[in-house]
mmCIF file of C-alpha atoms in Angstrom:
data_model
loop_
_atom_site.group_PDB
_atom_site.id
_atom_site.type_symbol
_atom_site.label_atom_id
_atom_site.label_comp_id
_atom_site.label_asym_id
_atom_site.label_seq_id
_atom_site.Cartn_x
_atom_site.Cartn_y
_atom_site.Cartn_z
ATOM 1 C CA LEU A 86 146.890 -133.833 91.973
ATOM 2 C CA PRO A 87 149.932 -136.091 91.815
ATOM 3 C CA ALA A 88 151.401 -137.254 95.126
ATOM 4 C CA VAL A 89 154.419 -135.174 96.129
ATOM 5 C CA LEU A 90 156.855 -134.808 98.983
ATOM 6 C CA SER A 91 157.257 -131.470 100.697
ATOM 7 C CA GLU A 92 160.685 -129.854 100.452
ATOM 8 C CA PRO A 93 161.502 -130.797 104.082
ATOM 9 C CA GLU A 94 160.480 -134.398 103.313
ATOM 10 C CA VAL A 95 162.790 -134.448 100.295
ATOM 11 C CA LEU A 96 165.654 -133.204 102.474
ATOM 12 C CA ARG A 97 164.920 -135.884 105.048
ATOM 13 C CA LEU A 98 164.885 -138.554 102.333
ATOM 14 C CA MET A 99 168.206 -137.325 100.948
ATOM 15 C CA GLU A 100 169.804 -137.811 104.363
ATOM 16 C CA MET A 101 168.884 -141.522 104.550
ATOM 17 C CA PRO A 102 171.657 -143.167 102.504
ATOM 18 C CA ASN A 103 174.805 -144.013 104.457
ATOM 19 C CA ILE A 104 177.275 -141.961 102.428
ATOM 20 C CA GLN A 105 180.179 -143.634 104.223
ATOM 21 C CA THR A 106 179.630 -146.643 101.936
ATOM 22 C CA HIS A 107 179.825 -147.092 98.168
ATOM 23 C CA GLY A 108 176.214 -148.233 98.084
ATOM 24 C CA GLY A 109 175.117 -145.203 100.088
ATOM 25 C CA ILE A 110 176.863 -142.795 97.728
ATOM 26 C CA ARG A 111 175.262 -144.555 94.752
ATOM 27 C CA ASP A 112 171.827 -144.382 96.410
ATOM 28 C CA ARG A 113 172.208 -140.692 97.290
ATOM 29 C CA THR A 114 173.238 -140.011 93.694
ATOM 30 C CA ILE A 115 170.142 -141.836 92.464
ATOM 31 C CA LEU A 116 167.878 -139.733 94.701
ATOM 32 C CA GLU A 117 169.581 -136.482 93.723
ATOM 33 C CA THR A 118 169.453 -137.369 90.018
ATOM 34 C CA LEU A 119 165.767 -138.338 90.052
ATOM 35 C CA TYR A 120 164.705 -135.299 92.067
ATOM 36 C CA GLY A 121 167.155 -132.817 90.551
ATOM 37 C CA THR A 122 166.339 -133.601 86.914
ATOM 38 C CA GLY A 123 162.743 -134.814 87.057
ATOM 39 C CA MET A 124 163.632 -137.735 84.815
ATOM 40 C CA ARG A 125 161.704 -140.960 84.788
ATOM 41 C CA ASN A 126 163.092 -144.072 86.464
ATOM 42 C CA GLY A 127 163.600 -145.862 83.143
ATOM 43 C CA GLU A 128 165.321 -142.822 81.646
ATOM 44 C CA MET A 129 167.784 -142.695 84.520
ATOM 45 C CA CYS A 130 168.459 -146.446 84.352
ATOM 46 C CA ALA A 131 169.221 -146.130 80.626
ATOM 47 C CA LEU A 132 171.872 -143.433 81.131
ATOM 48 C CA ASP A 133 175.340 -144.235 79.857
ATOM 49 C CA ILE A 134 178.592 -142.445 80.700
ATOM 50 C CA LYS A 135 178.522 -140.764 77.270
ATOM 51 C CA ASP A 136 175.133 -139.183 78.115
ATOM 52 C CA ALA A 137 176.496 -137.102 80.995
ATOM 53 C CA ASP A 138 178.237 -133.890 79.983
ATOM 54 C CA LEU A 139 179.406 -132.756 83.389
ATOM 55 C CA ALA A 140 181.479 -129.913 81.957
ATOM 56 C CA VAL A 141 178.273 -128.113 80.961
ATOM 57 C CA HIS A 142 175.998 -129.615 83.671
ATOM 58 C CA LEU A 143 173.745 -131.534 81.253
ATOM 59 C CA VAL A 144 172.466 -135.057 80.784
ATOM 60 C CA ARG A 145 171.196 -136.350 77.456
ATOM 61 C CA ILE A 146 168.224 -138.653 77.656
ATOM 62 C CA GLN A 147 168.510 -140.667 74.462
ATOM 63 C CA HIS A 148 165.163 -142.457 74.616
ATOM 64 C CA GLY A 149 162.529 -140.634 76.621
ATOM 65 C CA LYS A 150 158.857 -141.514 76.577
ATOM 66 C CA GLY A 151 157.739 -141.958 72.993
ATOM 67 C CA ASN A 152 161.399 -142.575 72.129
ATOM 68 C CA LYS A 153 161.988 -138.802 72.142
ATOM 69 C CA PRO A 154 165.444 -137.578 73.122
ATOM 70 C CA ARG A 155 165.928 -134.501 75.307
ATOM 71 C CA VAL A 156 168.586 -132.724 77.303
ATOM 72 C CA VAL A 157 168.074 -131.893 80.965
ATOM 73 C CA PRO A 158 170.175 -129.656 83.198
ATOM 74 C CA LEU A 159 171.930 -131.054 86.245
ATOM 75 C CA GLY A 160 171.393 -128.992 89.348
ATOM 76 C CA GLN A 161 174.306 -128.241 91.634
ATOM 77 C CA GLU A 162 173.583 -131.058 94.124
ATOM 78 C CA ALA A 163 172.897 -133.678 91.455
ATOM 79 C CA GLN A 164 176.061 -132.611 89.628
ATOM 80 C CA MET A 165 178.194 -132.882 92.768
ATOM 81 C CA TRP A 166 176.859 -136.314 93.717
ATOM 82 C CA LEU A 167 177.132 -137.632 90.158
ATOM 83 C CA GLU A 168 180.762 -136.498 89.949
ATOM 84 C CA THR A 169 181.526 -138.121 93.313
ATOM 85 C CA TYR A 170 179.823 -141.364 92.303
ATOM 86 C CA LEU A 171 181.540 -141.531 88.912
ATOM 87 C CA GLU A 172 184.992 -140.799 90.362
ATOM 88 C CA GLN A 173 184.894 -142.743 93.628
ATOM 89 C CA VAL A 174 182.232 -145.440 93.473
ATOM 90 C CA ARG A 175 181.520 -146.615 89.939
ATOM 91 C CA PRO A 176 185.152 -147.641 89.263
ATOM 92 C CA HIS A 177 185.115 -149.655 92.493
ATOM 93 C CA LEU A 178 181.825 -151.413 91.595
ATOM 94 C CA LEU A 179 182.498 -152.029 87.902
ATOM 95 C CA ARG A 180 183.200 -155.671 87.058
ATOM 96 C CA ASN A 181 182.503 -155.493 83.316
ATOM 97 C CA PRO A 182 184.736 -152.767 81.789
ATOM 98 C CA GLN A 183 182.661 -152.745 78.603
ATOM 99 C CA LEU A 184 179.494 -151.762 80.471
ATOM 100 C CA GLY A 185 178.736 -148.114 79.718
ATOM 101 C CA ALA A 186 175.878 -147.709 82.194
ATOM 102 C CA ILE A 187 176.184 -144.953 84.766
ATOM 103 C CA PHE A 188 174.255 -146.760 87.481
ATOM 104 C CA LEU A 189 175.386 -150.299 88.272
ATOM 105 C CA ASP A 190 173.782 -153.016 90.339
ATOM 106 C CA ARG A 191 175.473 -153.899 93.615
ATOM 107 C CA TRP A 192 177.581 -156.596 91.961
ATOM 108 C CA GLY A 193 178.843 -154.291 89.196
ATOM 109 C CA HIS A 194 178.066 -156.721 86.392
ATOM 110 C CA ASN A 195 174.910 -155.097 85.036
ATOM 111 C CA ARG A 196 173.033 -151.860 84.631
ATOM 112 C CA LEU A 197 170.819 -151.072 87.620
ATOM 113 C CA GLY A 198 167.239 -151.778 86.571
ATOM 114 C CA ARG A 199 163.959 -150.010 87.210
ATOM 115 C CA ALA A 200 162.866 -152.518 89.855
ATOM 116 C CA GLY A 201 166.157 -152.074 91.691
ATOM 117 C CA VAL A 202 165.771 -148.286 91.718
ATOM 118 C CA CYS A 203 162.170 -148.621 92.954
ATOM 119 C CA GLU A 204 163.314 -150.836 95.804
ATOM 120 C CA ILE A 205 166.104 -148.433 96.787
ATOM 121 C CA VAL A 206 163.772 -145.415 96.793
ATOM 122 C CA ARG A 207 160.996 -147.240 98.662
ATOM 123 C CA ARG A 208 163.426 -148.564 101.286
ATOM 124 C CA LEU A 209 164.911 -145.132 101.878
ATOM 125 C CA GLY A 210 161.394 -143.667 102.072
ATOM 126 C CA ARG A 211 160.498 -146.195 104.781
ATOM 127 C CA GLU A 212 163.706 -145.389 106.670
ATOM 128 C CA ALA A 213 162.859 -141.679 106.496
ATOM 129 C CA GLN A 214 159.485 -142.465 108.134
ATOM 130 C CA LEU A 215 157.608 -140.056 105.888
ATOM 131 C CA GLY A 216 154.302 -141.890 106.241
ATOM 132 C CA LYS A 217 154.099 -142.236 102.447
ATOM 133 C CA VAL A 218 155.187 -144.800 99.925
ATOM 134 C CA VAL A 219 158.016 -143.042 98.106
ATOM 135 C CA THR A 220 158.625 -143.967 94.469
ATOM 136 C CA PRO A 221 160.856 -142.586 91.730
ATOM 137 C CA HIS A 222 157.771 -141.062 90.113
ATOM 138 C CA ILE A 223 156.895 -139.182 93.314
ATOM 139 C CA LEU A 224 160.370 -137.615 93.148
ATOM 140 C CA ARG A 225 159.585 -136.552 89.553
ATOM 141 C CA HIS A 226 156.279 -135.005 90.657
ATOM 142 C CA SER A 227 157.977 -133.352 93.625
ATOM 143 C CA CYS A 228 160.627 -131.816 91.362
ATOM 144 C CA ALA A 229 158.005 -130.326 89.059
ATOM 145 C CA THR A 230 155.789 -129.092 91.893
ATOM 146 C CA HIS A 231 158.677 -127.441 93.738
ATOM 147 C CA MET A 232 159.881 -125.784 90.525
ATOM 148 C CA LEU A 233 156.401 -124.414 89.879
ATOM 149 C CA ARG A 234 156.100 -123.100 93.446
ATOM 150 C CA ARG A 235 159.470 -121.364 93.047
ATOM 151 C CA GLY A 236 158.394 -119.563 89.888
ATOM 152 C CA ALA A 237 159.351 -121.798 86.959
ATOM 153 C CA GLY A 238 157.048 -121.525 83.974
ATOM 154 C CA LEU A 239 154.868 -124.362 82.738
ATOM 155 C CA ARG A 240 156.740 -124.473 79.412
ATOM 156 C CA GLN A 241 160.073 -124.877 81.225
ATOM 157 C CA ILE A 242 158.669 -127.700 83.313
ATOM 158 C CA GLN A 243 157.070 -129.273 80.235
ATOM 159 C CA GLN A 244 160.437 -129.353 78.472
ATOM 160 C CA LEU A 245 162.266 -130.655 81.527
ATOM 161 C CA LEU A 246 159.797 -133.498 82.036
ATOM 162 C CA GLY A 247 159.566 -134.309 78.338
ATOM 163 C CA HIS A 248 155.803 -133.864 78.118
ATOM 164 C CA SER A 249 154.590 -133.583 74.529
ATOM 165 C CA GLN A 250 151.329 -131.960 75.634
ATOM 166 C CA ILE A 251 151.123 -128.969 77.981
ATOM 167 C CA SER A 252 147.964 -130.532 79.460
ATOM 168 C CA SER A 253 150.157 -133.229 81.050
ATOM 169 C CA THR A 254 152.197 -130.514 82.774
ATOM 170 C CA GLU A 255 149.112 -128.541 83.840
ATOM 171 C CA HIS A 256 148.283 -131.285 86.368
ATOM 172 C CA TYR A 257 150.831 -129.606 88.625
ATOM 173 C CA THR A 258 148.760 -126.444 88.795
#
């Protein structure tokens, strides 16, 4: 079975970023987005402003695995944090007004990359003292596992995760 965090561990992880700072709000938004949508690290890093339709609580992933696009719903927490980040933090960080990326590096010149997200998630996992190495992919697995435990169907989870084969999703059972 894939490595997952328990729901209490996810809550503990979510409390780690210092949300009194711009970086902390960005990091909390990253955690909420990864866990709340089940998207892959690279998919989240590739998100542009135009991909988020906050009015209908959806995010469009333009190039998922296999270059397949899909639409994923934004849960209430992810939606709230994304709105806060986009309104209060991203404008403050942005140094290149032509950059359409949602998530920016700490200097605001470039899109936040996969390695940067991995480092943020791992660091926050260490700070949470969960006794596990926490990665963006573990948040994806945790999302799917928690959805399954709460009654979501395999087909729903398959669509959310962008699996082309149901056998990939069945690992969570």
